[in-house]
mmCIF file of C-alpha atoms in Angstrom:
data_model
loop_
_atom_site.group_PDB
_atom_site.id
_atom_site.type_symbol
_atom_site.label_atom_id
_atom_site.label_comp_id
_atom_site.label_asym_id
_atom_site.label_seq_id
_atom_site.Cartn_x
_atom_site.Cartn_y
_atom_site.Cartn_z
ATOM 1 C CA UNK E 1 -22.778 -24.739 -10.085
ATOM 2 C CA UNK E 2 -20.215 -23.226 -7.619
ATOM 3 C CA UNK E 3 -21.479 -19.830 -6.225
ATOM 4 C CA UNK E 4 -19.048 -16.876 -7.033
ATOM 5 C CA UNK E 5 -16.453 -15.867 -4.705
ATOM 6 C CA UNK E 6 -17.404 -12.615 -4.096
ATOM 7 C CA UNK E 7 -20.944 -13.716 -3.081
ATOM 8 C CA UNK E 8 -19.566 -15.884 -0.140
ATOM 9 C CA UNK E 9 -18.564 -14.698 3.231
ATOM 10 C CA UNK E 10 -15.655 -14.873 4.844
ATOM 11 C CA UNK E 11 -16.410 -17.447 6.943
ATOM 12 C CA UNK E 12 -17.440 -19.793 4.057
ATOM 13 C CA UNK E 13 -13.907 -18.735 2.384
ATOM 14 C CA UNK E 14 -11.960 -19.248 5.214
ATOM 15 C CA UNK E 15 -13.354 -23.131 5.675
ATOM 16 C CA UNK E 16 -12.766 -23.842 2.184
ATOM 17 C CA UNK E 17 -9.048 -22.108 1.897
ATOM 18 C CA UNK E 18 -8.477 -24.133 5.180
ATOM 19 C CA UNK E 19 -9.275 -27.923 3.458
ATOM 20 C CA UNK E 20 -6.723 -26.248 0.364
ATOM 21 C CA UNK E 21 -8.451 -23.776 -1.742
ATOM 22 C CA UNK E 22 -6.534 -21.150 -3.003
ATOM 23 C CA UNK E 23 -8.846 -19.805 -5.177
ATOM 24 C CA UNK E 24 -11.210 -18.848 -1.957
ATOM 25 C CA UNK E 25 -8.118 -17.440 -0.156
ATOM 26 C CA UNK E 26 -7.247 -15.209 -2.967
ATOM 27 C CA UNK E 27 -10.406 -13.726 -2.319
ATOM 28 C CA UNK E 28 -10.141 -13.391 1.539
ATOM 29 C CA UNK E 29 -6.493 -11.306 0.472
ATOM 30 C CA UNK E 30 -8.237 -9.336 -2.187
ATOM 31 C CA UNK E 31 -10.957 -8.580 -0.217
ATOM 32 C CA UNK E 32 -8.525 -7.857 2.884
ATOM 33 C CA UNK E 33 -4.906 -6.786 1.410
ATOM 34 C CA UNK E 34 -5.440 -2.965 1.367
ATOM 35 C CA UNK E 35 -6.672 -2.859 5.363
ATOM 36 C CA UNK E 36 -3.843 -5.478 6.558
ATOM 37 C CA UNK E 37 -1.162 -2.860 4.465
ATOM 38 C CA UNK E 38 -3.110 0.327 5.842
ATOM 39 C CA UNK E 39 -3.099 -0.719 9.247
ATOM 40 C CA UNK E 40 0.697 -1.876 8.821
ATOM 41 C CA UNK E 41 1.474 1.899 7.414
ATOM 42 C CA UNK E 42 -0.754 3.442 10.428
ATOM 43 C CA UNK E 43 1.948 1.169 13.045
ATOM 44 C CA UNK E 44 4.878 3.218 11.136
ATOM 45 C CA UNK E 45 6.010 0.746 8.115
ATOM 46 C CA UNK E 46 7.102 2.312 5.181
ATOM 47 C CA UNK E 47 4.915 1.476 2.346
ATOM 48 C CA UNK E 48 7.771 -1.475 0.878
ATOM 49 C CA UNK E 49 8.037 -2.936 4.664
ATOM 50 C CA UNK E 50 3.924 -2.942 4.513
ATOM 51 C CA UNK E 51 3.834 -5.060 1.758
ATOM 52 C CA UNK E 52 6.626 -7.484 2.805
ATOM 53 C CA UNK E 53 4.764 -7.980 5.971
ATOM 54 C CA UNK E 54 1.259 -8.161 4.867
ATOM 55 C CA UNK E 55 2.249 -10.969 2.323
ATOM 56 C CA UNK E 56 4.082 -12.685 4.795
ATOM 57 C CA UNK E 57 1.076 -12.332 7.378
ATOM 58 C CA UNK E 58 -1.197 -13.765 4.326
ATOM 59 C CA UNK E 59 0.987 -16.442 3.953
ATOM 60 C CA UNK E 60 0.898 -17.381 7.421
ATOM 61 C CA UNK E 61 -2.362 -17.152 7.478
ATOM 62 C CA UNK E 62 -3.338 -19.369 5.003
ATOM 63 C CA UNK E 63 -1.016 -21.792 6.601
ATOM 64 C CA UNK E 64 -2.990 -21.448 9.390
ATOM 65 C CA UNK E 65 -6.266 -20.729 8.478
ATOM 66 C CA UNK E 66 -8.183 -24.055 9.838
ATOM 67 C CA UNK E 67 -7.303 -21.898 13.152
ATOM 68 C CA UNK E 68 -10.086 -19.622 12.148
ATOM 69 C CA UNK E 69 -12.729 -20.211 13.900
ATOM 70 C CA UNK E 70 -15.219 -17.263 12.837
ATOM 71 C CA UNK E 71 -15.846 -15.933 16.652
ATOM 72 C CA UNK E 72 -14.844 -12.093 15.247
ATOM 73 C CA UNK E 73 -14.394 -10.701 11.731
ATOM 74 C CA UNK E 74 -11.520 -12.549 9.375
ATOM 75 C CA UNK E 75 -10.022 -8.844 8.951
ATOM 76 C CA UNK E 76 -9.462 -8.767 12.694
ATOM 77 C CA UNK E 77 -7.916 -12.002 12.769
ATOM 78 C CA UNK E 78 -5.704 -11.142 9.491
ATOM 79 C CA UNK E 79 -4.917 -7.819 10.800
ATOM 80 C CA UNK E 80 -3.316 -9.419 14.754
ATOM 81 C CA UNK E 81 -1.607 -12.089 12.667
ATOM 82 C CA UNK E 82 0.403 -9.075 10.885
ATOM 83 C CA UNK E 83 0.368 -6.771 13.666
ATOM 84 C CA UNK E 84 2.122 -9.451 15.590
ATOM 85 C CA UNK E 85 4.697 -10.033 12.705
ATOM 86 C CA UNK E 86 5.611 -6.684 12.037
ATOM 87 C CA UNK E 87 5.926 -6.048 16.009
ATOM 88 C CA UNK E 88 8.786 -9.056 15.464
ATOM 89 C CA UNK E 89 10.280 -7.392 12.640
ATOM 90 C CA UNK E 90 10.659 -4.633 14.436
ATOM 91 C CA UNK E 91 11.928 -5.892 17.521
ATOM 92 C CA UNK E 92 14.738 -7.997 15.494
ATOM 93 C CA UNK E 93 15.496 -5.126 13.604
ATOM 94 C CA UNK E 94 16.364 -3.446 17.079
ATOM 95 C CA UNK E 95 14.637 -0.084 15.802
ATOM 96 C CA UNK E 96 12.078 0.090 18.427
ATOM 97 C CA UNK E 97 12.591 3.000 20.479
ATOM 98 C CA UNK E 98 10.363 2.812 23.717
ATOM 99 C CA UNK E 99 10.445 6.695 24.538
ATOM 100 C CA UNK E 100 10.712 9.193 21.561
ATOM 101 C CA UNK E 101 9.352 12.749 22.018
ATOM 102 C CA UNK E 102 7.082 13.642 19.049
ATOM 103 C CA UNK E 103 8.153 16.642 16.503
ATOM 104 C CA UNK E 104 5.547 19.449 17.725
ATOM 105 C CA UNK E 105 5.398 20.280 13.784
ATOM 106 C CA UNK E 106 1.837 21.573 12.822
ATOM 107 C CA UNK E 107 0.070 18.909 10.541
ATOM 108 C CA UNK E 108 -0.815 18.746 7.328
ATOM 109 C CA UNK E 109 -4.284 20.275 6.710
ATOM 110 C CA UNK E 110 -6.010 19.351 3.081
ATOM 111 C CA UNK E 111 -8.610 22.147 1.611
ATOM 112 C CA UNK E 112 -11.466 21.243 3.641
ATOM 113 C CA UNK E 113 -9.409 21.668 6.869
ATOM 114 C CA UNK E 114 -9.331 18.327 7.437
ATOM 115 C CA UNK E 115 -6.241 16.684 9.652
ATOM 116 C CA UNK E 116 -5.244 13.545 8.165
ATOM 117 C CA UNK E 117 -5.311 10.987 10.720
ATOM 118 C CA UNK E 118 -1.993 9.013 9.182
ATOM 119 C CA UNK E 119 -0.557 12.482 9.419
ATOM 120 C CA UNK E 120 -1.281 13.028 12.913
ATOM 121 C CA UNK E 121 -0.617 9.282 14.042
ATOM 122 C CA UNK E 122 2.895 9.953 12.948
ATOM 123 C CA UNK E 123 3.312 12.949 15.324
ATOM 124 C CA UNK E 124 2.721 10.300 18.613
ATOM 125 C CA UNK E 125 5.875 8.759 19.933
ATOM 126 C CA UNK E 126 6.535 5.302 18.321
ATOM 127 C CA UNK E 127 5.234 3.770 21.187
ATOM 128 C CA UNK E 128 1.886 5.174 21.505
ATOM 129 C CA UNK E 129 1.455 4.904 18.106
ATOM 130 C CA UNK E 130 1.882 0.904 18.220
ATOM 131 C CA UNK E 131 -0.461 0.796 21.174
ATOM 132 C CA UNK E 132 -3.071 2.819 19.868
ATOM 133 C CA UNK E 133 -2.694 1.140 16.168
ATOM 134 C CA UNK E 134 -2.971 -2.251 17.585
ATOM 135 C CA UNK E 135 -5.774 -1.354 19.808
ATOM 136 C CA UNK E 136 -8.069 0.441 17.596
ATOM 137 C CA UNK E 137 -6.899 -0.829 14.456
ATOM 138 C CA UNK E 138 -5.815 -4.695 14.923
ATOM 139 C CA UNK E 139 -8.394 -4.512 17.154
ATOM 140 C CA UNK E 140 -6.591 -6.016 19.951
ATOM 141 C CA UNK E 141 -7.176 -6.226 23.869
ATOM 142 C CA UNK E 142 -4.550 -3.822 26.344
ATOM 143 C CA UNK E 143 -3.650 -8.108 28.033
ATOM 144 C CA UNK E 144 -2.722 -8.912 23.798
ATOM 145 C CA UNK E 145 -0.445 -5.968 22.995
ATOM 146 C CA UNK E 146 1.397 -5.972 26.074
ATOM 147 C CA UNK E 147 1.648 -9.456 25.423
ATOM 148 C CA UNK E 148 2.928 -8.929 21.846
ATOM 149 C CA UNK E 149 4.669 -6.537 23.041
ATOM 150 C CA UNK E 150 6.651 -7.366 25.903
ATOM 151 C CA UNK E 151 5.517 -4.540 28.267
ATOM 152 C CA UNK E 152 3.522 -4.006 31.331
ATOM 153 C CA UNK E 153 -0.065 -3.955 30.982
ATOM 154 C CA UNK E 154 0.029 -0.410 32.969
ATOM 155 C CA UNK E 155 2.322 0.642 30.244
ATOM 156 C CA UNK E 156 0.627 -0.243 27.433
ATOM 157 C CA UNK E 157 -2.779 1.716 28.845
ATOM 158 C CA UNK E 158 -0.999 4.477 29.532
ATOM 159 C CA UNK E 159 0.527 4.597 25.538
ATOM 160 C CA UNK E 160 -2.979 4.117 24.568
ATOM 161 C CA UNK E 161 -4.666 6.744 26.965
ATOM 162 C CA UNK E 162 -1.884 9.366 26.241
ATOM 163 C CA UNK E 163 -2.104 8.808 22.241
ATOM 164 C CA UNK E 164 -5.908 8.905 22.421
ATOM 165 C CA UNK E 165 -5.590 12.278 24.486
ATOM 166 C CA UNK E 166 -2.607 13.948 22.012
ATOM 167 C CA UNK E 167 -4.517 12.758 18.662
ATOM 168 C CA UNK E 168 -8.164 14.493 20.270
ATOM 169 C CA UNK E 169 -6.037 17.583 21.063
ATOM 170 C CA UNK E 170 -4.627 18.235 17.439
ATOM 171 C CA UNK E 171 -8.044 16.827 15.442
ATOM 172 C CA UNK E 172 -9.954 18.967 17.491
ATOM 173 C CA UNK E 173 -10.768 22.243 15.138
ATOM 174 C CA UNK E 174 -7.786 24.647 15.725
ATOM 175 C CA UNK E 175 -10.420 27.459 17.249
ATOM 176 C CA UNK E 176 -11.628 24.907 19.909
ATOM 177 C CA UNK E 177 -8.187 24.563 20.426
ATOM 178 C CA UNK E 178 -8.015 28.240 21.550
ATOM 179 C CA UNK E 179 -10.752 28.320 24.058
ATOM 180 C CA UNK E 180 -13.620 29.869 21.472
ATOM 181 C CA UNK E 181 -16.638 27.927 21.180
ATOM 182 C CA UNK E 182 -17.360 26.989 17.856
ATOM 183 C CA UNK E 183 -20.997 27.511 17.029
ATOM 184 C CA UNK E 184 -22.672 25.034 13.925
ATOM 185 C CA UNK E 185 -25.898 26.463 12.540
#
């Protein structure tokens, strides 16, 4: 009796899509469809351009999926495949803009106070919001987005440092912000 899908890992799914299943596949997109699109949305895609590149990155992947090798999670792996493709899209679209000054707006705060972190992302330069996406989203190495991206590897650790530093400076809690120590008890 075949085991259920959703009781095998991805590893298992992976080998099988790769000699032709497309049932097991299925599974790897169900289980992995909403992350590929979220991190897609957190690079700047609108939500139609998410989709369109998250199926084709699913597509390629299953094309390529006897490439998997199972060193590092298949959400990783998914997620650089459609980095990579949207960074293309982008590119050929010609509406990457290396150097655009973020609106100083204030962001969005829900009930709790809580900053929502697409929110903020969208207040870094496009730039810096690739760089840190792809690094601590996609999961990639500084040597694989420059790469990907055609730009130094200085460059790209700078975006990343410089992002990292803006987004800590408007999650922090708006009185830390102002020099008062916030006391917890």
């Amino acid at each position: 009796m075949r085991q259920a899908l959703r009781d095998l890992h991805d590893t298992e799914l992976a080998a099988q899509a790769a000699a032709g299943g497309r049932r097991e596949y299925g599974e790897l997109v169900r289980r992995h469809g909403s992350a590929v699109r979220g991190l897609l949305r957190r690079m700047g895609a609108e939500a139609s351009l998410a989709d369109d590149v998250a199926q084709d990155a699913f597509l390629q992947g299953f094309q390529r999926c006897a490439e998997f090798r199972g060193d590092g999670p298949f959400a990783g792996w998914i997620k650089k495949i459609a980095a990579r493709l949207y960074l293309k899209r982008v590119r050929h679209e010609a509406r990457y803009v290396a150097e655009v000054e973020a609106d100083e707006a204030a962001l969005p705060v829900d009930h709790a106070g809580l900053v929502d972190l697409d929110e903020a992302l969208k207040t870094l330069n496009e730039a810096e919001r690739l760089c840190v996406s792809l690094c601590h989203g996609a999961g990639m190495s500084h040597p694989e987005i420059a790469a990907a991206m055609n730009l130094p590897l200085g460059t790209v650790k700078s975006h990343v440092k410089r992002g990292l530093d803006k987004l800590r400076a408007r999650l922090q809690p708006a009185a830390d912000r102002n020099g008062r120590s916030i006391h917890v008890g």
